[in-house]
mmCIF file of N, CA and C in Angstrom:
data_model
loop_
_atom_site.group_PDB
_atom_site.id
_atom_site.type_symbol
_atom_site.label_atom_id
_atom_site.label_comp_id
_atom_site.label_asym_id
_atom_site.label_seq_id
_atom_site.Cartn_x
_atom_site.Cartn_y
_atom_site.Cartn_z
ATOM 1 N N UNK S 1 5.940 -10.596 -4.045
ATOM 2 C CA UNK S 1 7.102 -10.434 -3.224
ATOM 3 C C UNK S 1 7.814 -11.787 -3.146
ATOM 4 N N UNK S 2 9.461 -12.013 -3.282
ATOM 5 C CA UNK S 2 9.857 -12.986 -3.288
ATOM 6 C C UNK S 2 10.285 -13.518 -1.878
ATOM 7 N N UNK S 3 10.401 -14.744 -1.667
ATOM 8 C CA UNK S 3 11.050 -15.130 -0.295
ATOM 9 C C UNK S 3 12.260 -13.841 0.018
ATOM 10 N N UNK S 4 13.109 -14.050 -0.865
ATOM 11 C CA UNK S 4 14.088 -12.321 -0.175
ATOM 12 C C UNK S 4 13.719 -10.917 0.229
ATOM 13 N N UNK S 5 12.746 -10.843 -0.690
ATOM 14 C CA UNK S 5 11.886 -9.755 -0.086
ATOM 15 C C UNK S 5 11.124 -9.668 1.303
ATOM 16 N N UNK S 6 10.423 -10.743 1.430
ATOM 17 C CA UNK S 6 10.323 -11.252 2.859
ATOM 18 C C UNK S 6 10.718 -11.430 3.845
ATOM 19 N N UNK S 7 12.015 -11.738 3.626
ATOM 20 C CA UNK S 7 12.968 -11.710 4.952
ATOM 21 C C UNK S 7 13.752 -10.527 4.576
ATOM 22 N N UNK S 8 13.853 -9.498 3.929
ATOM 23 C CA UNK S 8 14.601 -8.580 3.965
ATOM 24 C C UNK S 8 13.320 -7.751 5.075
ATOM 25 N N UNK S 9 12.102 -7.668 4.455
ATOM 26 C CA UNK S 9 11.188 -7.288 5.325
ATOM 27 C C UNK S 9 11.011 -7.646 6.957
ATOM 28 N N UNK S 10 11.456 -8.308 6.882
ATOM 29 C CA UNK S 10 11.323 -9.260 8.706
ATOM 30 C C UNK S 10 12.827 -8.418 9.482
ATOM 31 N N UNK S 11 13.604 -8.479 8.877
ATOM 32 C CA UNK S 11 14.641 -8.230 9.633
ATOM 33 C C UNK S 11 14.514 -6.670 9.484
ATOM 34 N N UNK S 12 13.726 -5.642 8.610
ATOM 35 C CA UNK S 12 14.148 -4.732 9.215
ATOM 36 C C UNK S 12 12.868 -4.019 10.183
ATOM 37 N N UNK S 13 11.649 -5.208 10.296
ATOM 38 C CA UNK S 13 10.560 -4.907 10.947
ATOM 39 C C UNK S 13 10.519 -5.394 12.683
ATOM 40 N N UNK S 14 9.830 -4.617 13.256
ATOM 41 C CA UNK S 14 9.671 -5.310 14.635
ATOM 42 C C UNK S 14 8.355 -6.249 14.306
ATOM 43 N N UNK S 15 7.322 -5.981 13.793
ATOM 44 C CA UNK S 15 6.256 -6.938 13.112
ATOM 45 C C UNK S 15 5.903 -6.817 11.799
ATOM 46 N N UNK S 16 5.997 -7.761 10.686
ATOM 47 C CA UNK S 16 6.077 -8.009 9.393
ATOM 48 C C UNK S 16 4.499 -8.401 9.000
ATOM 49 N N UNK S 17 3.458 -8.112 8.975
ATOM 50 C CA UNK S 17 2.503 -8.421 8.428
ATOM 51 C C UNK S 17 2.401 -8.816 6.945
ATOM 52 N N UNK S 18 1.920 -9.694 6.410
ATOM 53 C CA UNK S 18 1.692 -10.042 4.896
ATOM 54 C C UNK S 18 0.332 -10.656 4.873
ATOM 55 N N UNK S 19 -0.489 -9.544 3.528
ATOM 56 C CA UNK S 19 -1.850 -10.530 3.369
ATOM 57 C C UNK S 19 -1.811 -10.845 2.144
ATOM 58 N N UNK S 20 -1.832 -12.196 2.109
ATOM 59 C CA UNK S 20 -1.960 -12.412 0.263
ATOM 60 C C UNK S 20 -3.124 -13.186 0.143
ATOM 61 N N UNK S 21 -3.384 -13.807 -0.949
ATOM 62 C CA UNK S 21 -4.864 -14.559 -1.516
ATOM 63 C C UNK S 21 -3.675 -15.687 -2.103
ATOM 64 N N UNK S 22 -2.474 -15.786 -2.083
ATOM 65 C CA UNK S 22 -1.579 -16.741 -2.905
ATOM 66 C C UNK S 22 -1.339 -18.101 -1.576
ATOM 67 N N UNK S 23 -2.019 -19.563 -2.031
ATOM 68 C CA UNK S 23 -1.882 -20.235 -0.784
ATOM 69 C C UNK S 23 -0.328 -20.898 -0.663
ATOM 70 N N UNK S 24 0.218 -20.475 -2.265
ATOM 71 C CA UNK S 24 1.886 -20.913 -2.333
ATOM 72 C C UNK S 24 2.469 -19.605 -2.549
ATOM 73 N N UNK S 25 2.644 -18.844 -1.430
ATOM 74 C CA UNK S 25 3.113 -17.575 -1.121
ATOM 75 C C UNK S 25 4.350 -17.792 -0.324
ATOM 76 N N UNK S 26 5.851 -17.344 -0.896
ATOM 77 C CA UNK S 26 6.886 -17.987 -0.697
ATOM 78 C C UNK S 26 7.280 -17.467 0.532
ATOM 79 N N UNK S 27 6.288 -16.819 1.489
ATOM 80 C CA UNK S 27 6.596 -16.009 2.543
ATOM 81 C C UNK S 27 6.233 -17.330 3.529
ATOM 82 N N UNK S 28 5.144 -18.487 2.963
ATOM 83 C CA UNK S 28 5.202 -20.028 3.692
ATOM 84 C C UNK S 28 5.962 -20.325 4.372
ATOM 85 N N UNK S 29 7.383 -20.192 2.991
ATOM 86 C CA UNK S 29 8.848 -20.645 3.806
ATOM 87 C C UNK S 29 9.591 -20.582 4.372
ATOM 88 N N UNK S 30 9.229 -19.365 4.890
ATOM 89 C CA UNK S 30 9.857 -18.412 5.629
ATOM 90 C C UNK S 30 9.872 -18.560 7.812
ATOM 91 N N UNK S 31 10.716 -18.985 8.346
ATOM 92 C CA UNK S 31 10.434 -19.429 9.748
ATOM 93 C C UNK S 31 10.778 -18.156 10.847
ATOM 94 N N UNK S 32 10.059 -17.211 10.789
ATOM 95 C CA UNK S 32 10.441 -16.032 10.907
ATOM 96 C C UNK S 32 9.769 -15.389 12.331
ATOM 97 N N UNK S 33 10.152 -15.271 13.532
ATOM 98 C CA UNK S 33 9.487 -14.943 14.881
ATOM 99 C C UNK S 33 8.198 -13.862 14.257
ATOM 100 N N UNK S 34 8.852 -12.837 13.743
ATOM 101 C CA UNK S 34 8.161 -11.398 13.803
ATOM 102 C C UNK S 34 7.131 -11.743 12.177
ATOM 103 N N UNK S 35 7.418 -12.802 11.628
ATOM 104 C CA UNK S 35 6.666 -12.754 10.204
ATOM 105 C C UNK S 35 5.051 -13.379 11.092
ATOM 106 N N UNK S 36 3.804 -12.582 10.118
ATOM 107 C CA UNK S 36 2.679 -13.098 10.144
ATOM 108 C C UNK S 36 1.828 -13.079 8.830
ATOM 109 N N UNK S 37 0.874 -14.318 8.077
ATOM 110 C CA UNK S 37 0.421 -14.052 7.183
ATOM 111 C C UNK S 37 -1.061 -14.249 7.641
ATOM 112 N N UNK S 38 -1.421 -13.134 6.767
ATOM 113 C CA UNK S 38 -3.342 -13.258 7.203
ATOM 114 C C UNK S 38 -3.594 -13.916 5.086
ATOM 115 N N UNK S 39 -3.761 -14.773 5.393
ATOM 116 C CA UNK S 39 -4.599 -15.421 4.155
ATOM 117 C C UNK S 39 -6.127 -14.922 3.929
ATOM 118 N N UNK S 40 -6.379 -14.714 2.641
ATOM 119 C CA UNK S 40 -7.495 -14.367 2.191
ATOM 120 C C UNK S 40 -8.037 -14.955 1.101
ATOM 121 N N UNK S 41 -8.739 -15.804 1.101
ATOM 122 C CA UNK S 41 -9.363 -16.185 -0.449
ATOM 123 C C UNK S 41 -9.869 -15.477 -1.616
ATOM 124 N N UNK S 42 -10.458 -14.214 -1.178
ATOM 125 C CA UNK S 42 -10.605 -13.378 -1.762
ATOM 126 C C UNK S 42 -10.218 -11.867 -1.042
ATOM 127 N N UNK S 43 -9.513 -10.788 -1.702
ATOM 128 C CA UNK S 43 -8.998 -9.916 -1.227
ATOM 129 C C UNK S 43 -9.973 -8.756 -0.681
ATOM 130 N N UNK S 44 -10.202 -8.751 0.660
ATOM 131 C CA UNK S 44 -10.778 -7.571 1.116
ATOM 132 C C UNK S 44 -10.052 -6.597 1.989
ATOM 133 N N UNK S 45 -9.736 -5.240 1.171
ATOM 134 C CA UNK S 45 -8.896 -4.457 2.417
ATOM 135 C C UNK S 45 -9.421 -4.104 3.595
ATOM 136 N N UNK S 46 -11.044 -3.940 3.458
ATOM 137 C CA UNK S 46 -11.619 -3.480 4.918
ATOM 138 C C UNK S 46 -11.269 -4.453 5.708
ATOM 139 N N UNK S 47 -11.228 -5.572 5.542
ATOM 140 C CA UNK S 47 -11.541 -6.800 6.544
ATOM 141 C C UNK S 47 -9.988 -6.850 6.957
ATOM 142 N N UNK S 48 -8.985 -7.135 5.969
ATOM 143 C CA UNK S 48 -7.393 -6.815 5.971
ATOM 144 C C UNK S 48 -7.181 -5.856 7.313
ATOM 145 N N UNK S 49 -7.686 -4.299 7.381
ATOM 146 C CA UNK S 49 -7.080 -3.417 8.165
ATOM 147 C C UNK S 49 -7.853 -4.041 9.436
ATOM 148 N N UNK S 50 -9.177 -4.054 9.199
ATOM 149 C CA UNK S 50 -9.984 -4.956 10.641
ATOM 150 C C UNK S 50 -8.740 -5.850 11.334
ATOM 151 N N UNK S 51 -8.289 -6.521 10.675
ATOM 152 C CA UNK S 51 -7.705 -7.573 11.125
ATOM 153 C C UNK S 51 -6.335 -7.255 11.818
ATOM 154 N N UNK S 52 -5.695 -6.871 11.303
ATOM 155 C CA UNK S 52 -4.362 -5.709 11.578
ATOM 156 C C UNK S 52 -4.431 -5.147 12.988
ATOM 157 N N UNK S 53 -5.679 -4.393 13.091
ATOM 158 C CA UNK S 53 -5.942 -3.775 14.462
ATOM 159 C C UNK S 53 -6.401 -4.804 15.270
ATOM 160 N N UNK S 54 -7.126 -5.935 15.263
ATOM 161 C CA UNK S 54 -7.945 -6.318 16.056
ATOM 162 C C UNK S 54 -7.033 -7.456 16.297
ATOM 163 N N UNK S 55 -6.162 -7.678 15.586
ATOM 164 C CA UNK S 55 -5.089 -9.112 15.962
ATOM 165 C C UNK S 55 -3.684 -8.283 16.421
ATOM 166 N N UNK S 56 -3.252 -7.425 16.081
ATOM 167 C CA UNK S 56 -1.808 -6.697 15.825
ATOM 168 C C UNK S 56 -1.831 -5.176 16.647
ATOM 169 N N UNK S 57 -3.240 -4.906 17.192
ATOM 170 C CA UNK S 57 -3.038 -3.311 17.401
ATOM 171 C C UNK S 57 -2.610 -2.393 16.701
ATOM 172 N N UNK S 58 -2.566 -2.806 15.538
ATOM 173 C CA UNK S 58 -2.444 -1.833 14.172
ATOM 174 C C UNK S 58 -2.983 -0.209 14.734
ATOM 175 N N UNK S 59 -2.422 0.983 14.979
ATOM 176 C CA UNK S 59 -2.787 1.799 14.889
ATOM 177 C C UNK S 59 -3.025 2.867 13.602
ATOM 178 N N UNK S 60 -1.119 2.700 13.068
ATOM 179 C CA UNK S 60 -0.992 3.232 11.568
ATOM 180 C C UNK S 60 -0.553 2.348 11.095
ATOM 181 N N UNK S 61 -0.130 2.742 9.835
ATOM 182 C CA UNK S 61 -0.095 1.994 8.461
ATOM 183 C C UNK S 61 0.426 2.528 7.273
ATOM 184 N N UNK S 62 1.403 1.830 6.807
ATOM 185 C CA UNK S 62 2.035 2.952 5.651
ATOM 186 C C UNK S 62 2.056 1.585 4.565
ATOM 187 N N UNK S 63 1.436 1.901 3.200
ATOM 188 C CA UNK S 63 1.135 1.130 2.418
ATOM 189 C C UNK S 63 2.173 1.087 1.283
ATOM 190 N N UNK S 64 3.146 0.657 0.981
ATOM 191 C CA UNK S 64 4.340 0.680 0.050
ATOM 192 C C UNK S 64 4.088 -0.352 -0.970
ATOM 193 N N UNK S 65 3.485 0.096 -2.296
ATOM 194 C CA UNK S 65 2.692 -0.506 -3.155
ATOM 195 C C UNK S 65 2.885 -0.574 -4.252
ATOM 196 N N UNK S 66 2.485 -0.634 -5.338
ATOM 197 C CA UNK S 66 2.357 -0.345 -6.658
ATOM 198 C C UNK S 66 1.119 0.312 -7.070
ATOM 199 N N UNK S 67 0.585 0.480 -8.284
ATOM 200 C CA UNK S 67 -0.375 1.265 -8.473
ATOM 201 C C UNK S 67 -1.371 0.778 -8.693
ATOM 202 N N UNK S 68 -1.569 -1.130 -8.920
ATOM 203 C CA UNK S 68 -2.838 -1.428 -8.605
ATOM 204 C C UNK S 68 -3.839 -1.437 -6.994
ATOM 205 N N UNK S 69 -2.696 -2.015 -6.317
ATOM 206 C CA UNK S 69 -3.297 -1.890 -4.987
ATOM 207 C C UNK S 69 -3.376 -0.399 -4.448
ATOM 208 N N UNK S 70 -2.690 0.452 -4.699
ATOM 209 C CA UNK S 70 -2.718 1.785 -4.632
ATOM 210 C C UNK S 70 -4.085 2.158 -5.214
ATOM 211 N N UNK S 71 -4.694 1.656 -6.462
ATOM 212 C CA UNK S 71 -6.231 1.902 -7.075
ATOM 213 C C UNK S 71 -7.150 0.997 -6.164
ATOM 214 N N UNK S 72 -6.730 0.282 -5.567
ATOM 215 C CA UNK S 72 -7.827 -0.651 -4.596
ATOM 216 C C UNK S 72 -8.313 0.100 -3.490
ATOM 217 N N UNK S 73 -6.851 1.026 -2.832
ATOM 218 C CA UNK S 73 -6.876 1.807 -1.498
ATOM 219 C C UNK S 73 -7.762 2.989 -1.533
ATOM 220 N N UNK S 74 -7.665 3.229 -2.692
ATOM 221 C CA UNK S 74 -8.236 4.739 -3.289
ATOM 222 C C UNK S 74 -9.918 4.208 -3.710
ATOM 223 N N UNK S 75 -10.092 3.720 -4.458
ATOM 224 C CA UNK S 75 -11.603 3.558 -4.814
ATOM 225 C C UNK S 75 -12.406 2.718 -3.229
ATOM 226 N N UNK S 76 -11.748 2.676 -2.771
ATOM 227 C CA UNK S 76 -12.622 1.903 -1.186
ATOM 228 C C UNK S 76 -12.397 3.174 -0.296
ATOM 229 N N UNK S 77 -11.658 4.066 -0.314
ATOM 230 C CA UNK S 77 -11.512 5.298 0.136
ATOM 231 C C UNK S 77 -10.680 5.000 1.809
ATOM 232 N N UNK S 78 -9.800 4.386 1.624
ATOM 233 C CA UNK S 78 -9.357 3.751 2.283
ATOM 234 C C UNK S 78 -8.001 4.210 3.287
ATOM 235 N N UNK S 79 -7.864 5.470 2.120
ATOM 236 C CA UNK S 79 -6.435 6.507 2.219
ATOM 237 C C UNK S 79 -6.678 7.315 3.089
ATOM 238 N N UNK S 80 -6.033 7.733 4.384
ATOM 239 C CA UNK S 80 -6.363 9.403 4.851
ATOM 240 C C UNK S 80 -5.005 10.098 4.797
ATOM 241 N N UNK S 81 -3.905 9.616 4.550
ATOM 242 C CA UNK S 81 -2.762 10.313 3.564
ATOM 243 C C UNK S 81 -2.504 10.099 2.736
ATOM 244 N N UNK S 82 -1.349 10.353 1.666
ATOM 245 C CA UNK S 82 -0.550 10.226 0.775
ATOM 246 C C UNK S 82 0.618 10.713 0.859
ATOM 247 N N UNK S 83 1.566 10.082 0.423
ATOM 248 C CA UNK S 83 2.870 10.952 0.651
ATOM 249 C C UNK S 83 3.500 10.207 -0.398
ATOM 250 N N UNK S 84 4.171 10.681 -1.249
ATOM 251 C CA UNK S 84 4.674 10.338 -2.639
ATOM 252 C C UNK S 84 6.211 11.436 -2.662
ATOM 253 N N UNK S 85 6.877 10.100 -3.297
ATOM 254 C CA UNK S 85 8.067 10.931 -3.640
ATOM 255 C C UNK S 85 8.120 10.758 -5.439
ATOM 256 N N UNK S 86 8.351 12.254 -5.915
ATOM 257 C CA UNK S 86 8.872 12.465 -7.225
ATOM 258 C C UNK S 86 9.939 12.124 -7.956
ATOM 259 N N UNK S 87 10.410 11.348 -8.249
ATOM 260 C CA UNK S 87 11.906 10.919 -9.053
ATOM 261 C C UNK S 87 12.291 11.822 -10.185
ATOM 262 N N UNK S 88 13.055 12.375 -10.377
ATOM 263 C CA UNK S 88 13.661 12.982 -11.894
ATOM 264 C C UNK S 88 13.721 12.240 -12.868
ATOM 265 N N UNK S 89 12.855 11.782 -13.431
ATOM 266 C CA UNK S 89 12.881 10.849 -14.641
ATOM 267 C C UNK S 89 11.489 10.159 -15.508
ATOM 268 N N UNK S 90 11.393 10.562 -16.501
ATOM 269 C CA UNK S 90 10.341 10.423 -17.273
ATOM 270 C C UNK S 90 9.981 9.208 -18.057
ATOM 271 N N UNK S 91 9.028 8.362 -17.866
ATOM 272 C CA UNK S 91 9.363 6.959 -18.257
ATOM 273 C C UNK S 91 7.498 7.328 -18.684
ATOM 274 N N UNK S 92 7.335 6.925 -20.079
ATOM 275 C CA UNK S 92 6.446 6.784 -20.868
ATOM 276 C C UNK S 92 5.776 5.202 -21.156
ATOM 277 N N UNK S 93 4.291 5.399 -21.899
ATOM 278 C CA UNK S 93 3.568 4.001 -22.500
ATOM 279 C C UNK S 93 2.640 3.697 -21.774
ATOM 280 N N UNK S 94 1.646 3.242 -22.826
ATOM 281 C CA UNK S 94 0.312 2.577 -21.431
ATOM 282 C C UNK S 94 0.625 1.584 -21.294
ATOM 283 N N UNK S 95 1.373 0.675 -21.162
ATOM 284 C CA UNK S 95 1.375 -0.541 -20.224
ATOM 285 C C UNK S 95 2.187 -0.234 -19.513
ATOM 286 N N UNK S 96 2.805 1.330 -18.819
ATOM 287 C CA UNK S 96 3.463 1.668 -17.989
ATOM 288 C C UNK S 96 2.712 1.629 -16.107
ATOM 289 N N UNK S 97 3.194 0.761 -15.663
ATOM 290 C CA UNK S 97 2.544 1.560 -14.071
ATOM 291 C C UNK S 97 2.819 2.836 -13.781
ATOM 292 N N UNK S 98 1.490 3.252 -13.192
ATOM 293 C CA UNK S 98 1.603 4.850 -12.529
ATOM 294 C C UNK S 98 1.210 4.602 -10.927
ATOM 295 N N UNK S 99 1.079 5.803 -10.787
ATOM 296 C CA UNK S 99 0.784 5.580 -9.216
ATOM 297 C C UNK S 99 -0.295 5.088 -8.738
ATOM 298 N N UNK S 100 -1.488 5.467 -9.334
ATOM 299 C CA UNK S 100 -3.061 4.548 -9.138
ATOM 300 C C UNK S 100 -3.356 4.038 -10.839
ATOM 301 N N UNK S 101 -3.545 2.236 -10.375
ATOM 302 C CA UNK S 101 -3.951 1.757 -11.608
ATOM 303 C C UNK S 101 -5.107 1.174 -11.574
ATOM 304 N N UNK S 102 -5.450 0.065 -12.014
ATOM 305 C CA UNK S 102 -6.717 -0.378 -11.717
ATOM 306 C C UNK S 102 -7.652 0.145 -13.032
ATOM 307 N N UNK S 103 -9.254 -0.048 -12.897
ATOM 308 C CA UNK S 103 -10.234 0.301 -13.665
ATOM 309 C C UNK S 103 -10.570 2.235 -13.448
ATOM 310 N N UNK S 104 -10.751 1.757 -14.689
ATOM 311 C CA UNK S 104 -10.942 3.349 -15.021
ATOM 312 C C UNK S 104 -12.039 4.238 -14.725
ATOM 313 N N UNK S 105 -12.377 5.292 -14.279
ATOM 314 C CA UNK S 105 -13.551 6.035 -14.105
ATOM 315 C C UNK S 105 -14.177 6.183 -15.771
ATOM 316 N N UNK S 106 -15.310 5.233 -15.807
ATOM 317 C CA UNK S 106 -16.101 5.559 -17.430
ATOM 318 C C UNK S 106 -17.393 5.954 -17.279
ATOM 319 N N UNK S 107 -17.400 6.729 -16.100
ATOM 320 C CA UNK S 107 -18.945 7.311 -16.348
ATOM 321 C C UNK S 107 -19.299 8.282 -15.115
ATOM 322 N N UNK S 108 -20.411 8.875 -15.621
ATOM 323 C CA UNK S 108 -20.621 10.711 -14.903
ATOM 324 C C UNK S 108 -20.861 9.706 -12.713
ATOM 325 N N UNK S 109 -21.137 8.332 -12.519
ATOM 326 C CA UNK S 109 -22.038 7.991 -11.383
ATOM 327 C C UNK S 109 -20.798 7.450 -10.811
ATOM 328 N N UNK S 110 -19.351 7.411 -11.242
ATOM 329 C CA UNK S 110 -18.082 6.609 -11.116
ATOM 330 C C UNK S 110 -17.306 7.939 -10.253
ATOM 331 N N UNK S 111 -17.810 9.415 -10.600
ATOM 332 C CA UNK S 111 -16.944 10.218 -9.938
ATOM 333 C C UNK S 111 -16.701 10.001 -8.406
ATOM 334 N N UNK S 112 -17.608 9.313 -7.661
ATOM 335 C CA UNK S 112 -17.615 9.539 -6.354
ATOM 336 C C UNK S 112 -16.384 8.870 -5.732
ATOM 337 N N UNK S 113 -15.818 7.933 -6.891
ATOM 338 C CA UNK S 113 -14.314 7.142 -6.853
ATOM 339 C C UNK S 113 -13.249 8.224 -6.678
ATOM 340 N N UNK S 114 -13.713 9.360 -7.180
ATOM 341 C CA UNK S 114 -12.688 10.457 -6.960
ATOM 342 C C UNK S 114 -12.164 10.782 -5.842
ATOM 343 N N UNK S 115 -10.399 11.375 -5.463
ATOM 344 C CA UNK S 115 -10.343 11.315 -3.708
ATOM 345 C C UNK S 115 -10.034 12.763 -3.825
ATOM 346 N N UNK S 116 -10.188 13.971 -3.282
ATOM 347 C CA UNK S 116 -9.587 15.045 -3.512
ATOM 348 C C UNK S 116 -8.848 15.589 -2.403
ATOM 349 N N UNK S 117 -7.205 15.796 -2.210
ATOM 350 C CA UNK S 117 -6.800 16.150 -1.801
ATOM 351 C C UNK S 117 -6.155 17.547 -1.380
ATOM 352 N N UNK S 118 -5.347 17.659 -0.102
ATOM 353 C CA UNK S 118 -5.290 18.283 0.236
ATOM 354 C C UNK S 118 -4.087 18.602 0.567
ATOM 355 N N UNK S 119 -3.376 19.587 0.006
ATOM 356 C CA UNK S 119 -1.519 19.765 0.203
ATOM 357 C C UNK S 119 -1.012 20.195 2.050
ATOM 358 N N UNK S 120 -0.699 19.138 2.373
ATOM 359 C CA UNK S 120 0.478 19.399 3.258
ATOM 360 C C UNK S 120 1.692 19.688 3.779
ATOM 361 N N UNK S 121 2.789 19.639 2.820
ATOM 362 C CA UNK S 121 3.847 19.768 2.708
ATOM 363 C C UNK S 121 4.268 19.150 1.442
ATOM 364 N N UNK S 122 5.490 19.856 0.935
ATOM 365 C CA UNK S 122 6.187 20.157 -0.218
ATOM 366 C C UNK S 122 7.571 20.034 0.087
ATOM 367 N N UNK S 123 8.112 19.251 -0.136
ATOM 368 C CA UNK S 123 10.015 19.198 0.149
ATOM 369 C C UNK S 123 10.580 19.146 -0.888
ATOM 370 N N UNK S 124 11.791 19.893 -1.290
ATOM 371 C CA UNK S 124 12.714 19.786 -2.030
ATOM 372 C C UNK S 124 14.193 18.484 -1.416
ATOM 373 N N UNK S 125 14.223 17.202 -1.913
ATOM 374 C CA UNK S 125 15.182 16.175 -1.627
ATOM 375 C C UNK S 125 16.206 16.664 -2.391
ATOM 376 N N UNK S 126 17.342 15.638 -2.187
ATOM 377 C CA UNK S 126 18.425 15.757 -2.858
ATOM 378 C C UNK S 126 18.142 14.996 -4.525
ATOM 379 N N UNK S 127 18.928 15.578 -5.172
ATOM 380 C CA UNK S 127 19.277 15.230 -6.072
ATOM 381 C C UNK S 127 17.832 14.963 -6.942
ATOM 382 N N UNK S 128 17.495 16.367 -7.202
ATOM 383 C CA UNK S 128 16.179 16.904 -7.583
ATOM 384 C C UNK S 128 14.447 16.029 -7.501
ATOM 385 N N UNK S 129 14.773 15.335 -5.999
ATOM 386 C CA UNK S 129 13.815 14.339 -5.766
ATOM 387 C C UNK S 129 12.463 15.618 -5.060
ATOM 388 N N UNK S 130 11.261 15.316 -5.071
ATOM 389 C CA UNK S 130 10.148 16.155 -4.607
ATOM 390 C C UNK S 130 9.294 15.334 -3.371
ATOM 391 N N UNK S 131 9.728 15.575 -2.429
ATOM 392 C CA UNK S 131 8.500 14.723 -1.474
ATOM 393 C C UNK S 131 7.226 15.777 -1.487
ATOM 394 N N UNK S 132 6.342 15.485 -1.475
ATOM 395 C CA UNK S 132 4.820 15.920 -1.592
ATOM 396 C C UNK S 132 3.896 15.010 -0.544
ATOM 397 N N UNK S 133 3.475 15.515 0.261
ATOM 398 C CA UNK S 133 2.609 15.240 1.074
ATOM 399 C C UNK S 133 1.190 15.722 1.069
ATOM 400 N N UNK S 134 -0.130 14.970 1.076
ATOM 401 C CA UNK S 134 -1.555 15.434 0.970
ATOM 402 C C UNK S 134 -2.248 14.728 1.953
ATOM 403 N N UNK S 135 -3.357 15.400 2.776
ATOM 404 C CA UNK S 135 -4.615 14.497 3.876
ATOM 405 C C UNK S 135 -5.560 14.304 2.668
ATOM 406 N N UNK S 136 -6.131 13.295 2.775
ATOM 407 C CA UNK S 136 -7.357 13.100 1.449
ATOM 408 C C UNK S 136 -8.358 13.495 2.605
ATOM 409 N N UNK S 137 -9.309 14.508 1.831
ATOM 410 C CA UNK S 137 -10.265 15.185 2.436
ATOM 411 C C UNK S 137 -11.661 14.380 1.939
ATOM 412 N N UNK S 138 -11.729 13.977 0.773
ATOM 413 C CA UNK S 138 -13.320 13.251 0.616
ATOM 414 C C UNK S 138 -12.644 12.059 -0.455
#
């Protein structure tokens, strides 16, 4: 995330949380009332959400990601929703991001990485967009 991203984030948050492992994380520069960074040397989400609640009163949490940390949330089982929106548009290649990236399931003892969900709602958006909503059940 760049310093603009950061303060685009601050101003439209009442509290801006950021955890990075980056100790020149341009969110440093940032002199921001509502900005807070939890530093991590090494990235742990359990300890991350611990922290959230136990410093911030974190109750919920909506994770706006990419698809590696999206594979971090998921194999720690970390998710109890999902809510994904569908775009009209087909973009191909494996060095493409998808929605969960990360390491791959390569073996029969790896399934338990699996999350299986559960459909909640189905919306038709404008301009042939699909919101899809699921509770992850295991």
């Amino acid at each position: 995330m760049t310093e603009h991203g950061v303060t685009y984030f601050c101003r439209k948050s009442k509290v801006f949380v950021l955890i990075t492992s980056n100790k020149e994380h341009p969110a440093y520069n940032i002199k921001e009332k509502n900005l807070h960074i939890i530093f991590q040397e090494e990235l742990s989400l359990e300890d991350a959400l611990h922290e959230l609640k136990s410093l911030y009163g974190c109750e919920k949490l909506t994770i706006q990601s990419g698809g590696t940390v999206n594979g971090l949330f998921l194999r720690e089982k970390l998710f109890d929703y999902i809510d994904v929106v569908v775009a009209p548009v087909l973009i191909g290649g494996k060095e493409t991001a998808s929605l969960i990236d990360g390491s791959s399931i390569t073996s029969e003892n790896e399934l338990s990485g699996l999350s299986v969900l559960k459909l909640i709602d189905c919306t038709i958006l404008n301009v042939s967009y699909i919101r899809v909503r699921y509770q992850v059940i295991s």
